[in-house]
Tab-separated table of C-alpha atoms in Angstrom:
chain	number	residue	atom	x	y	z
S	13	UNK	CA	74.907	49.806	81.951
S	14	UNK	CA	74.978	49.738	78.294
S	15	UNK	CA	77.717	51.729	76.075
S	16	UNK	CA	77.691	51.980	72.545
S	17	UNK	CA	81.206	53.015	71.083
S	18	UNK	CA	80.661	54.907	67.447
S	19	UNK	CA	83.668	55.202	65.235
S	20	UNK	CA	85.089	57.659	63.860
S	21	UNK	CA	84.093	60.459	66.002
S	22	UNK	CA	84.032	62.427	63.022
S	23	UNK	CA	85.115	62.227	59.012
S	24	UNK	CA	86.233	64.665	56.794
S	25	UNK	CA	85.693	63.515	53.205
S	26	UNK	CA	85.037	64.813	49.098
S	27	UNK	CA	81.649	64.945	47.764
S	28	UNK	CA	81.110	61.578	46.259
S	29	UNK	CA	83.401	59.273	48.280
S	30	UNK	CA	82.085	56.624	50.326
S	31	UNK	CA	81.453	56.563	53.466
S	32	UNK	CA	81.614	54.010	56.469
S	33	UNK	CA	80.937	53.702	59.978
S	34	UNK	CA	80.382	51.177	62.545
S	35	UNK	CA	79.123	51.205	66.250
S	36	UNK	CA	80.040	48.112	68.966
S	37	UNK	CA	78.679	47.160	72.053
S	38	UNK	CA	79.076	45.387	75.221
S	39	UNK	CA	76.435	43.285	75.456
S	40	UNK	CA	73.473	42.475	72.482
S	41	UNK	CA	70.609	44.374	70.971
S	42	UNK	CA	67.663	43.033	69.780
S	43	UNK	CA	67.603	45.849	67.306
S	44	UNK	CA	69.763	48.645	65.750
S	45	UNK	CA	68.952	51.450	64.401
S	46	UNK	CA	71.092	54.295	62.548
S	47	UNK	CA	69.659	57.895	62.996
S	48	UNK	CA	70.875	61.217	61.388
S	49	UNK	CA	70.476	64.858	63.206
S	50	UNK	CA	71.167	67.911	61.442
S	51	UNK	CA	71.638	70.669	63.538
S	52	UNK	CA	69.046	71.905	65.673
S	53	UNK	CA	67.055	68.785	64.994
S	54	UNK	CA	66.041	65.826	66.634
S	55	UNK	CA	67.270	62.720	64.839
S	56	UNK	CA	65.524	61.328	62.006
S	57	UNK	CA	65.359	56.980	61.291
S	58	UNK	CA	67.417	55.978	58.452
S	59	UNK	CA	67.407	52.410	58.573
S	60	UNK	CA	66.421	49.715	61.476
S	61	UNK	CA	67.899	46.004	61.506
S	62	UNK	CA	65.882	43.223	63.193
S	63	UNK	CA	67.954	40.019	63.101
S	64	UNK	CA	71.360	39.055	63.263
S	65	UNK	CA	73.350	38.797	59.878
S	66	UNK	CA	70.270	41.451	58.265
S	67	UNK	CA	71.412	43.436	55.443
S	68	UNK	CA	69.444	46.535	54.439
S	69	UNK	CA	69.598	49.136	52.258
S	70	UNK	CA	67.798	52.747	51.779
S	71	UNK	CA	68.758	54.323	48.703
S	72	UNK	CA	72.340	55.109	49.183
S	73	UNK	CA	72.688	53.657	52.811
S	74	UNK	CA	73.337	49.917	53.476
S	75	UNK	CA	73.325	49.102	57.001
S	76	UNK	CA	74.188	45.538	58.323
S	77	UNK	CA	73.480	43.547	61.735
S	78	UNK	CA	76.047	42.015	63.097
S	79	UNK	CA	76.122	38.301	63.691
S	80	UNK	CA	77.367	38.623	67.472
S	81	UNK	CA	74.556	41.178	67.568
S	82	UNK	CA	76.730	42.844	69.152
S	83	UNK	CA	77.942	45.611	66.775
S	84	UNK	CA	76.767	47.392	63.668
S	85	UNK	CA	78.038	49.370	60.493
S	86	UNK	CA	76.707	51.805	57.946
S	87	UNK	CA	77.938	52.636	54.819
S	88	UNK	CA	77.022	55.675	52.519
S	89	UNK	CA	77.775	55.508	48.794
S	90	UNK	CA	78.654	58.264	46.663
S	91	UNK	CA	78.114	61.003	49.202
S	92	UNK	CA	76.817	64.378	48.392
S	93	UNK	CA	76.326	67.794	50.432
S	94	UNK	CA	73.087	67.188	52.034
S	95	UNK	CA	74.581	63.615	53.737
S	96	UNK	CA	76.497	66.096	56.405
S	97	UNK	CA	75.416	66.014	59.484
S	98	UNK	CA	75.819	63.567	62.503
S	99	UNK	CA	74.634	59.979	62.201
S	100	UNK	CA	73.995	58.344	65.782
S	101	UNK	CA	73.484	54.213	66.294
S	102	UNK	CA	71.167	53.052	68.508
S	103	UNK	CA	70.884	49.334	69.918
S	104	UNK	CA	66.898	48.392	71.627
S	105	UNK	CA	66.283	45.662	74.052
S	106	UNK	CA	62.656	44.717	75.005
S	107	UNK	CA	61.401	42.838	78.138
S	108	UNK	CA	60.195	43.787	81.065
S	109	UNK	CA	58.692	46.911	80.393
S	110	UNK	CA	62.317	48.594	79.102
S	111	UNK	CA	61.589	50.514	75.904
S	112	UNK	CA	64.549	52.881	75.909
S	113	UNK	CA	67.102	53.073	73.153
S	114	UNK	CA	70.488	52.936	73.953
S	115	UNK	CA	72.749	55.584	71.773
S	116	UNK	CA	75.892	55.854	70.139
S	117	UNK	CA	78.119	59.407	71.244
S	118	UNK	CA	77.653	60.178	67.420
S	119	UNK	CA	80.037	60.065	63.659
S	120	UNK	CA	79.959	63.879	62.541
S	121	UNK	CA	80.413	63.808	58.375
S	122	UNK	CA	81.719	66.938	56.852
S	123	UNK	CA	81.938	67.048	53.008
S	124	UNK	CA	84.056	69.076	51.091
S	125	UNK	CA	82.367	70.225	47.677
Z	7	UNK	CA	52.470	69.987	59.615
Z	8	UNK	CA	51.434	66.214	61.198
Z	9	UNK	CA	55.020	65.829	62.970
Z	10	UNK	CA	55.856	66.054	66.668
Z	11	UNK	CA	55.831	69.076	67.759
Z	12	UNK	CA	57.883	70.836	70.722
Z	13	UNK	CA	57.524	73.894	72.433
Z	14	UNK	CA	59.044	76.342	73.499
Z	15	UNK	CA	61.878	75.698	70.708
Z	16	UNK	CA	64.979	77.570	73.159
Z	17	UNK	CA	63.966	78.326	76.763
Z	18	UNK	CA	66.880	80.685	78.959
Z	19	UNK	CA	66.121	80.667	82.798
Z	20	UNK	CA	68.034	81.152	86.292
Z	21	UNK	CA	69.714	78.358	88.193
Z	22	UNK	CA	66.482	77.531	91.106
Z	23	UNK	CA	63.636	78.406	88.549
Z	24	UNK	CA	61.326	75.970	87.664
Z	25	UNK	CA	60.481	74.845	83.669
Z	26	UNK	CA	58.059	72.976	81.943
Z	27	UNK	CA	57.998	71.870	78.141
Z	28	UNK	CA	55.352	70.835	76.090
Z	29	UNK	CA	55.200	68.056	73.859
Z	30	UNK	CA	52.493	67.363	71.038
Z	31	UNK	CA	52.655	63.773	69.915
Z	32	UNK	CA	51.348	62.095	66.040
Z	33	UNK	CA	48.084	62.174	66.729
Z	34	UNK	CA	47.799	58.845	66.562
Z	35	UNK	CA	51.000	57.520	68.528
Z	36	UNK	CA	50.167	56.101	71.456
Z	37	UNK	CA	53.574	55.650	72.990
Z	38	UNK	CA	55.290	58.967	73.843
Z	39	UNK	CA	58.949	59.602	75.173
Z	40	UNK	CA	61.407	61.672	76.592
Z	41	UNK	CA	65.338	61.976	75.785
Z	42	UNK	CA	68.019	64.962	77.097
Z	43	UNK	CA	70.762	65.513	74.686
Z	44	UNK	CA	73.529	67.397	75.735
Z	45	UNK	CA	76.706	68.586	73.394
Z	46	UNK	CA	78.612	65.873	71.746
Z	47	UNK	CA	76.569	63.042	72.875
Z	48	UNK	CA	73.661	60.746	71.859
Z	49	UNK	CA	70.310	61.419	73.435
Z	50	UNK	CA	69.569	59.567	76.795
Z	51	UNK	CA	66.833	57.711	77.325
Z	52	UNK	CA	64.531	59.753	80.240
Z	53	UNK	CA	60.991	58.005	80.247
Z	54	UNK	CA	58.128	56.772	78.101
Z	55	UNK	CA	54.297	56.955	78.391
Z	56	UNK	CA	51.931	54.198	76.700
Z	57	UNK	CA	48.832	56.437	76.511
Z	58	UNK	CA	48.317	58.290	79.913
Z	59	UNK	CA	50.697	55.951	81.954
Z	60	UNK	CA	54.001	55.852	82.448
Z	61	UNK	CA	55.445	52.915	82.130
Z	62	UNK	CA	59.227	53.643	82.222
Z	63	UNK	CA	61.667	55.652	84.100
Z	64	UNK	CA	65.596	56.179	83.672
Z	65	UNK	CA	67.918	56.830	86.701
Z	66	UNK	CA	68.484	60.323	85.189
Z	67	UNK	CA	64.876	60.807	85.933
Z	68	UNK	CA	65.784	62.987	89.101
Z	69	UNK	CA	63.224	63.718	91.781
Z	70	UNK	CA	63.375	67.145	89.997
Z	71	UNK	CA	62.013	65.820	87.174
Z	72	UNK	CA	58.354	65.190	86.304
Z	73	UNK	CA	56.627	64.169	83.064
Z	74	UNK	CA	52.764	63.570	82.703
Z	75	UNK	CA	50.686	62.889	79.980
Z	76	UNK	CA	47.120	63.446	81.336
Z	77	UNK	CA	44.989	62.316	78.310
Z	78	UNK	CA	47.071	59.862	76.620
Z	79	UNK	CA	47.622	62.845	74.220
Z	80	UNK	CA	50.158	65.630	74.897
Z	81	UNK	CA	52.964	65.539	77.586
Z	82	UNK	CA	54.453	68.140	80.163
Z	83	UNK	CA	57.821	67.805	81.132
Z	84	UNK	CA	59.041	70.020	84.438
Z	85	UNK	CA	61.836	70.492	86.137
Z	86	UNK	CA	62.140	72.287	89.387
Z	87	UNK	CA	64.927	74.123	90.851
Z	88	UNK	CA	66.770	73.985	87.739
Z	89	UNK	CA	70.664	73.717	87.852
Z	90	UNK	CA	73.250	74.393	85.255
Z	91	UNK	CA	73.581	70.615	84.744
Z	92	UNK	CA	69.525	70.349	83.672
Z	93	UNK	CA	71.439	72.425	80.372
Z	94	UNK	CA	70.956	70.579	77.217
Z	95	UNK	CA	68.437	69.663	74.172
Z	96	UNK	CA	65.161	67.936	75.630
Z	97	UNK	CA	63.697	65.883	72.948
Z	98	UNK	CA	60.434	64.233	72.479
Z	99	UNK	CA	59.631	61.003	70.698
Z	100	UNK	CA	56.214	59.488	69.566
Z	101	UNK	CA	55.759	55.789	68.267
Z	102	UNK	CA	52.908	54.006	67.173
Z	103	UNK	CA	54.613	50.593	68.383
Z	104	UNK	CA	57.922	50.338	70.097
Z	105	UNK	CA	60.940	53.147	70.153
Z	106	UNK	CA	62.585	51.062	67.271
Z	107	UNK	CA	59.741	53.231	65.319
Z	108	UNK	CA	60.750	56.555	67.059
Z	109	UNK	CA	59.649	59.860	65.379
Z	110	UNK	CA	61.469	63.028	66.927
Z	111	UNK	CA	60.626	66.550	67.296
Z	112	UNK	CA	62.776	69.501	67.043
Z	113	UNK	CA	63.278	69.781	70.854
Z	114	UNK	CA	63.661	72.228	73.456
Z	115	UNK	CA	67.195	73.495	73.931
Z	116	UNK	CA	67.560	74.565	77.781
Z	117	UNK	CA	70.317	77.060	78.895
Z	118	UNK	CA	70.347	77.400	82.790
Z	119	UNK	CA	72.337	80.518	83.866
């Protein structure tokens, strides 16, 4: 089946560095989507890509599709405390009735004030 | 509160007992589904519901495991004979489209002793 692979596993970094992380797959998505969970939480859509080579942005998040279609990143600038938690990627393929998203194992952030 | 909504919020039971969780979509979401979540991973897919039907079902849908959604509205989710593998966060999804517009609930985590 389909496997995601989200790197890093986790990051360690100071309040107001940048952040970036990327997801790959075996085979293409239609979509991707990055999603952050904070504990005890289900995960909550940060930003969803459509087409190869798309380049969006939500505030302080930039998230790009990539032209293979078969990978993603994310990028978080000038991080502060509330940005900690675990961000998951998730690739979608429609047809024939499949609706499921496929997701990454997870990037844990952890800033240090 | 106009979010989807998950109950109960922790449920504890013996290995062989039988669950069921509840699941109250956006009201006016008419695609509804189900992912498990266990430690350190993404959530996996489990199955969808476009109103009352269900249109979708993932391999890890065990023969233990039943979801309905009699009115096109809320959803039940059982699982019978429970084993310490069924351990892990159930979470519940609503869309008004497709899962690339996925809005989660809180879940139900699941401890099976």
């Amino acid at each position: 089946g389909q496997q995601l692979n989200q790197s890093p596993q986790s990051m360690f970094i100071q309040e107001g560095e940048d952040v970036s992380m990327n997801c790959t797959s075996s085979s293409i998505f239609n979509t991707w989507l990055w999603y952050k969970q904070d504990p005890g939480e289900g995960p909550v859509l940060l930003i969803a890509l459509y087409k190869a080579g798309e380049l969006t942005s939500n505030g302080r998040l930039t998230a790009q599709f990539g032209i293979t279609r078969k990978d993603s990143f994310l990028n978080i600038s000038a991080s502060i405390p509330s940005d900690v938690g675990i961000y998951f990627c998730a690739g979608q393929n429609t047809g024939g009735g499949a609706d499921g998203l496929t997701f990454g194992k997870g990037t844990h952030l952890i800033i240090q004030p | 509160d106009t979010g989807v909504s998950q109950n109960p919020r922790h449920k504890i039971t013996k290995r062989g007992q039988n669950v069921t969780f509840r699941c109250d979509p956006i009201s006016e979401h008419n695609r509804l589904y189900w992912y498990r979540q266990t430690l350190g991973q993404g959530p996996e897919f489990l199955t969808y519901f476009q109103n009352e039907a269900q249109l979708e079902k993932s391999r890890l849908l065990s023969d233990r495991f039943s979801a309905e959604r009699p009115k096109g509205s809320f959803s039940t989710l059982e699982i019978q004979r429970t084993e310490q593998g069924d351990s892990a966060m159930y979470l519940c999804a609503s869309s008004p489209g497709g899962a690339e517009k996925l809005f989660f609930g809180s879940g139900t985590q699941l401890s099976v002793l």
